[in-house]
PDB file of C-alpha atoms in Angstrom:
ATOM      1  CA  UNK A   1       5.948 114.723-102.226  1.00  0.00           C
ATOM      2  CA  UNK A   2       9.685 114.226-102.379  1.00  0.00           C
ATOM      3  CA  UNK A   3      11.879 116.040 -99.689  1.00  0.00           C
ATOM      4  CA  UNK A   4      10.152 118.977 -98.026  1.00  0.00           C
ATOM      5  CA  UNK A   5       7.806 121.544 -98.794  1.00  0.00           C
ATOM      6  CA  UNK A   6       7.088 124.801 -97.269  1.00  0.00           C
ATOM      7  CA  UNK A   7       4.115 126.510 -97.309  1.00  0.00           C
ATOM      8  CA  UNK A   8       2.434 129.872 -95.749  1.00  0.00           C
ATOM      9  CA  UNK A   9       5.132 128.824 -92.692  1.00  0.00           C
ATOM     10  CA  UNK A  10       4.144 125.194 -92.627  1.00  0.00           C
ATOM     11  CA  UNK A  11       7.766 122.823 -93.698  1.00  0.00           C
ATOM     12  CA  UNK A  12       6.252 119.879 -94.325  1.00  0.00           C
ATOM     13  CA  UNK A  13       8.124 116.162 -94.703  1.00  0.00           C
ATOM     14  CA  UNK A  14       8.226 112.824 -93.558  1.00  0.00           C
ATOM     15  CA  UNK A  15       8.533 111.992 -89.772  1.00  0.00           C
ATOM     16  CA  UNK A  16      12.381 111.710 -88.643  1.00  0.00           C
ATOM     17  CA  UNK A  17      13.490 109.244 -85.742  1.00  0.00           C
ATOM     18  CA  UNK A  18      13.377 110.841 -82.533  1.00  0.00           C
ATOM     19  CA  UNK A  19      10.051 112.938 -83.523  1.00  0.00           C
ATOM     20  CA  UNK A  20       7.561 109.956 -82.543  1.00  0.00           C
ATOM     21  CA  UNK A  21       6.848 111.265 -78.826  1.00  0.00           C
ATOM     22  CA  UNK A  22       5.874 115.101 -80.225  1.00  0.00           C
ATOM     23  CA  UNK A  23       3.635 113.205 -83.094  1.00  0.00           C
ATOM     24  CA  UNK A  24       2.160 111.142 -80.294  1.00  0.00           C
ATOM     25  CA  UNK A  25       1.429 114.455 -78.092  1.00  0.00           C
ATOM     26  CA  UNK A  26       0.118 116.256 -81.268  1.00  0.00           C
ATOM     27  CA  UNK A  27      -2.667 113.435 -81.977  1.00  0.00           C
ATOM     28  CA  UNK A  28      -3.555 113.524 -77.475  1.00  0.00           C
ATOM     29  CA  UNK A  29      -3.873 116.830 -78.033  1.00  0.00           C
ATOM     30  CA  UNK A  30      -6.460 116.555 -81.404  1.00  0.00           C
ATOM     31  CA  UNK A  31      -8.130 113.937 -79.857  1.00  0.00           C
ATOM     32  CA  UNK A  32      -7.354 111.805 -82.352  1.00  0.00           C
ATOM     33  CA  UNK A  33      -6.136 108.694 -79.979  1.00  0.00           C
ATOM     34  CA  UNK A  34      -8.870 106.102 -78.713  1.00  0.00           C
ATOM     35  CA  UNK A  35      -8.426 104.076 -75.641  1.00  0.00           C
ATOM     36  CA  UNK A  36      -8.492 100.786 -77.722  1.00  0.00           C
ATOM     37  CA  UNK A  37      -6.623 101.386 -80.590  1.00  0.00           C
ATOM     38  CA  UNK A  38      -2.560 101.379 -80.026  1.00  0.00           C
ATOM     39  CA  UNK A  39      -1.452 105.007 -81.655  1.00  0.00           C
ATOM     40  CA  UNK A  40       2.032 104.467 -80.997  1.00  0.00           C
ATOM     41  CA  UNK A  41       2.257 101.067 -82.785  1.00  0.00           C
ATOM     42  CA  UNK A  42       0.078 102.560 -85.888  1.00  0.00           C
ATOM     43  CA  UNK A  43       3.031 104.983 -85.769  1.00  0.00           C
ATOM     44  CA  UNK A  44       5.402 102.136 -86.002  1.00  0.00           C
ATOM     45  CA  UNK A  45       3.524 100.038 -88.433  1.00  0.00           C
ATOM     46  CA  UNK A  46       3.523 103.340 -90.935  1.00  0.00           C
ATOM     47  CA  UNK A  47       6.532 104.924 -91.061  1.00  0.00           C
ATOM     48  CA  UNK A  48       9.087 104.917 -93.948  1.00  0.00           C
ATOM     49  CA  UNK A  49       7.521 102.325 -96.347  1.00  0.00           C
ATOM     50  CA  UNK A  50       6.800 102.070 -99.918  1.00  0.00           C
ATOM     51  CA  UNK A  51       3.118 102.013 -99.106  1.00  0.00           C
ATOM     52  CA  UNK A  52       3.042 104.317 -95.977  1.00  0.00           C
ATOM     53  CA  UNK A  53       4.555 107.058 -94.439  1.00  0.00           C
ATOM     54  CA  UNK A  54       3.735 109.301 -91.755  1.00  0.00           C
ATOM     55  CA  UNK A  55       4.289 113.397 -92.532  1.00  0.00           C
ATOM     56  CA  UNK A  56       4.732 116.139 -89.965  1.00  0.00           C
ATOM     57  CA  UNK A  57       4.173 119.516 -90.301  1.00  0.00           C
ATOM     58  CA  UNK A  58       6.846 122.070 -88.759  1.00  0.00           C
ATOM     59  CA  UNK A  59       6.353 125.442 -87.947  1.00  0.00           C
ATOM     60  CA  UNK A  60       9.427 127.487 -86.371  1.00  0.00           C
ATOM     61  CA  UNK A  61      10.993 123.839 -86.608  1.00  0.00           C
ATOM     62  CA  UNK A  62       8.115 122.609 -84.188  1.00  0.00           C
ATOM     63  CA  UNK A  63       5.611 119.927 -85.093  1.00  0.00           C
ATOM     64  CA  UNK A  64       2.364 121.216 -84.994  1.00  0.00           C
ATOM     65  CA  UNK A  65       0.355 118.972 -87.857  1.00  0.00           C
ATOM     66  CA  UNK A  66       0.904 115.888 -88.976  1.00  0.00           C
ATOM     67  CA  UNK A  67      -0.687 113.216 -91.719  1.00  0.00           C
ATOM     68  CA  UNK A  68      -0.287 109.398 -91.975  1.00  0.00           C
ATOM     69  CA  UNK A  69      -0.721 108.339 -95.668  1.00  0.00           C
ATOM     70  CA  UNK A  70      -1.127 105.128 -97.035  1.00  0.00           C
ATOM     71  CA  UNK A  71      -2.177 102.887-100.017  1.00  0.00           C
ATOM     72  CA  UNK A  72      -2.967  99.242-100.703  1.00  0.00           C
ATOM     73  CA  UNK A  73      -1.637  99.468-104.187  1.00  0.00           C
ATOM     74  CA  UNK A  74      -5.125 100.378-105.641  1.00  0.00           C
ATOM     75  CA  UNK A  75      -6.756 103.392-103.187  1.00  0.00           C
ATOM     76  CA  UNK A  76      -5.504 106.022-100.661  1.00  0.00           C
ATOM     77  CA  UNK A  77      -6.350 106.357 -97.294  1.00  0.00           C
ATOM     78  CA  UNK A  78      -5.448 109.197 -95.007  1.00  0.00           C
ATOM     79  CA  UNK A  79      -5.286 109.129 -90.836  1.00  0.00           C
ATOM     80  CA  UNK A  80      -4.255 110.949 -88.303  1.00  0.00           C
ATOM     81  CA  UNK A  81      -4.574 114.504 -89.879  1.00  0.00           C
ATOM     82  CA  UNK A  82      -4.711 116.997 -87.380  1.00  0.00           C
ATOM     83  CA  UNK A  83      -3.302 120.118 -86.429  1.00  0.00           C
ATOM     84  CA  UNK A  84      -2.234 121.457 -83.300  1.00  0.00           C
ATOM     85  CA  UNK A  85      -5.249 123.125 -81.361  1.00  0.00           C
ATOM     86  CA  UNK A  86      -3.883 126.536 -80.969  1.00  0.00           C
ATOM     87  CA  UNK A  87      -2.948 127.031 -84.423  1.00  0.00           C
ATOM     88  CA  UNK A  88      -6.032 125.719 -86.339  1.00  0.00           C
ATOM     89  CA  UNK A  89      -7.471 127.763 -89.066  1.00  0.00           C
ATOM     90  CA  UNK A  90      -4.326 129.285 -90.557  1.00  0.00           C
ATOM     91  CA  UNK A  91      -4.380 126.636 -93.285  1.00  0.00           C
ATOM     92  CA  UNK A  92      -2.285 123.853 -91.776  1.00  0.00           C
ATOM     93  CA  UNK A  93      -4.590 120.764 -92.144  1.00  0.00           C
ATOM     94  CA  UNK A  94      -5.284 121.967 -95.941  1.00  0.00           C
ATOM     95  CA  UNK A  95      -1.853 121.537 -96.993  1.00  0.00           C
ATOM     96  CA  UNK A  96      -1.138 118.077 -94.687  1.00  0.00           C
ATOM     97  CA  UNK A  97      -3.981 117.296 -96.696  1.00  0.00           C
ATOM     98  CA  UNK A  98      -2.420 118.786 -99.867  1.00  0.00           C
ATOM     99  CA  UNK A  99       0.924 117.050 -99.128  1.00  0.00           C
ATOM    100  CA  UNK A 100      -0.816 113.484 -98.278  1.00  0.00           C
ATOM    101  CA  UNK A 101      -2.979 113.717-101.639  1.00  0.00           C
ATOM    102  CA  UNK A 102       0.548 114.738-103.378  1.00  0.00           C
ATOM    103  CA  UNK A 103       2.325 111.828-101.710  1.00  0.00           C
ATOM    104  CA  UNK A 104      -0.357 109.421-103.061  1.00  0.00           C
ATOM    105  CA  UNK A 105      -0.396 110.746-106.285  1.00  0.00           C
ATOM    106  CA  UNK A 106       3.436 110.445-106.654  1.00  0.00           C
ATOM    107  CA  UNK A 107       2.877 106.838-106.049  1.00  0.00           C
ATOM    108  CA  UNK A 108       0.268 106.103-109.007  1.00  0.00           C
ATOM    109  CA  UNK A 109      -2.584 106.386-106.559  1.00  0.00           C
ATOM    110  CA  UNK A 110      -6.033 108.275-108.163  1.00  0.00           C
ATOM    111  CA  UNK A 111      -8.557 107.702-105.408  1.00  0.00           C
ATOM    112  CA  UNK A 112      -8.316 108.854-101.408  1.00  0.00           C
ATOM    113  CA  UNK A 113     -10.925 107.102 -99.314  1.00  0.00           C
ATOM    114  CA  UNK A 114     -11.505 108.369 -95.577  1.00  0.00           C
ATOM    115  CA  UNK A 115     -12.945 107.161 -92.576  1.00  0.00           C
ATOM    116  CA  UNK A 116     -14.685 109.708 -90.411  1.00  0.00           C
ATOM    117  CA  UNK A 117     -16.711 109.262 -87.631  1.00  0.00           C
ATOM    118  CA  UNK A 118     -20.171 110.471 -88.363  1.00  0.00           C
ATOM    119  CA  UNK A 119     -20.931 112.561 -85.174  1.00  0.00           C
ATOM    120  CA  UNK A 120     -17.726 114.309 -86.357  1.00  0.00           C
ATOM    121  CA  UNK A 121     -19.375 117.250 -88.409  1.00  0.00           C
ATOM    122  CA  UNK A 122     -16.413 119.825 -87.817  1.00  0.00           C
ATOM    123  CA  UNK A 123     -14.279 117.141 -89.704  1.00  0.00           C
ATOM    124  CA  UNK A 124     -16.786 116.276 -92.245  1.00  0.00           C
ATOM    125  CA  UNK A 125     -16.929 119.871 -93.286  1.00  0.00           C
ATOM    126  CA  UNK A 126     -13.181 120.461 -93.409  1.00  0.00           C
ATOM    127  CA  UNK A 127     -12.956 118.139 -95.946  1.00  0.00           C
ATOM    128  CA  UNK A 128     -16.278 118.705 -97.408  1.00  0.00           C
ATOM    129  CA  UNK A 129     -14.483 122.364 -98.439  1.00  0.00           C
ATOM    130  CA  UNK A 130     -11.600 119.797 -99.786  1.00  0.00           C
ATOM    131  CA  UNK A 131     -13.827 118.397-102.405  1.00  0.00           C
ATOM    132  CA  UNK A 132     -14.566 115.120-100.158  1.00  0.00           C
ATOM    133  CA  UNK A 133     -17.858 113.781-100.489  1.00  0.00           C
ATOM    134  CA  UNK A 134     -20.037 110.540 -98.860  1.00  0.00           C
ATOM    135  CA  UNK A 135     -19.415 107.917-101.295  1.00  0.00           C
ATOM    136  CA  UNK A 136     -22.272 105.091-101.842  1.00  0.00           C
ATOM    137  CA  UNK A 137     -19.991 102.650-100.086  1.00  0.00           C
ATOM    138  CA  UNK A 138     -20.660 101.272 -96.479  1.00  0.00           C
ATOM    139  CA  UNK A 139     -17.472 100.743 -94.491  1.00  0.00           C
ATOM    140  CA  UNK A 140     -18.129  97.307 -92.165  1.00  0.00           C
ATOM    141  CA  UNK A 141     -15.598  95.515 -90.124  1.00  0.00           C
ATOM    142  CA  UNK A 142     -14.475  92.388 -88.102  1.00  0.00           C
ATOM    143  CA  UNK A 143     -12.004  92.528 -84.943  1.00  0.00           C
ATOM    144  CA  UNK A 144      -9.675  89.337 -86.637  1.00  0.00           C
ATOM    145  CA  UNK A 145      -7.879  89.604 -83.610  1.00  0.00           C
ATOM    146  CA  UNK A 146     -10.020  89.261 -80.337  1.00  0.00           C
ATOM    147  CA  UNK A 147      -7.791  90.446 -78.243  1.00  0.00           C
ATOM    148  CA  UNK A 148      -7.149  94.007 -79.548  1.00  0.00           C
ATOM    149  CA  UNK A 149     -11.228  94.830 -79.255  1.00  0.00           C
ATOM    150  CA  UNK A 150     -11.072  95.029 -75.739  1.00  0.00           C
ATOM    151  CA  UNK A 151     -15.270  95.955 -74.819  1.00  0.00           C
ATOM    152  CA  UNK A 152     -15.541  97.478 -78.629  1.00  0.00           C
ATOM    153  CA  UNK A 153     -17.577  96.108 -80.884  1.00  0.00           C
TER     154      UNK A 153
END
């Protein structure tokens, strides 16, 4: 995805400086923050590099839908899509996803893996219409750093 891309009213391009507070807002207001996970330091950790990069979508020069796209040099992964509340189902979160996918591609990347909570069937079946399927992979995980699990386990 190089420079910007506009679609059915959607501009969409890589966050700018200044635009991390209304990215922030957006994912409070998709619900896609959790109390022990620091959204504002993933934000940080993402933006601008070879590997990463964080994409906003504007519409009327406001950001309503955003994407945070990354690789480890052999898959994809996606976070953070979401779309402003008010403004779902005109298409937005299709072409973040789109754009992400196009981003990834762009970089030599062929595979997108996703983590999505499995109570969360209104996501599964957004991206089950995207072609997204279970794989036969189980994702597991260790807290390397104590500290940052807080009462999670």
């Amino acid at each position: 995805m190089t420079g910007s891309m506009t679609e059915h009213s959607l501009t969409i391009r890589p966050i700018a400086d200044g635009e991390e507070a209304a990215v922030l807002a957006l994912w409070q207001a998709c619900g896609l923050t959790r109390p022990w996970n620091d959204a504002a330091q993933d934000l940080a950790f993402a933006r601008g590099k070879p590997n990463s990069d964080v994409l906003v979508g504007l519409a009327d020069g406001i950001i309503v839908a955003s994407a945070m796209v990354g690789h480890d040099g052999h898959r994809g992964t996606m976070y953070y899509v979401g779309v402003d509340p008010a403004l779902r189902g005109r298409g937005f979160g299709r072409h973040m996803v789109t754009a992400a996918e196009a981003w990834l591609k762009e970089r030599g990347v062929w595979k997108v893996n996703l983590l999505v909570r499995t109570d969360n069937e209104g996501v599964l079946g957004f991206y089950d219409g995207l072609g997204y399927a279970a794989g036969s992979s189980v994702s597991i995980e260790k807290w390397i750093d104590p500290a940052k699990r807080g009462d999670r386990r």
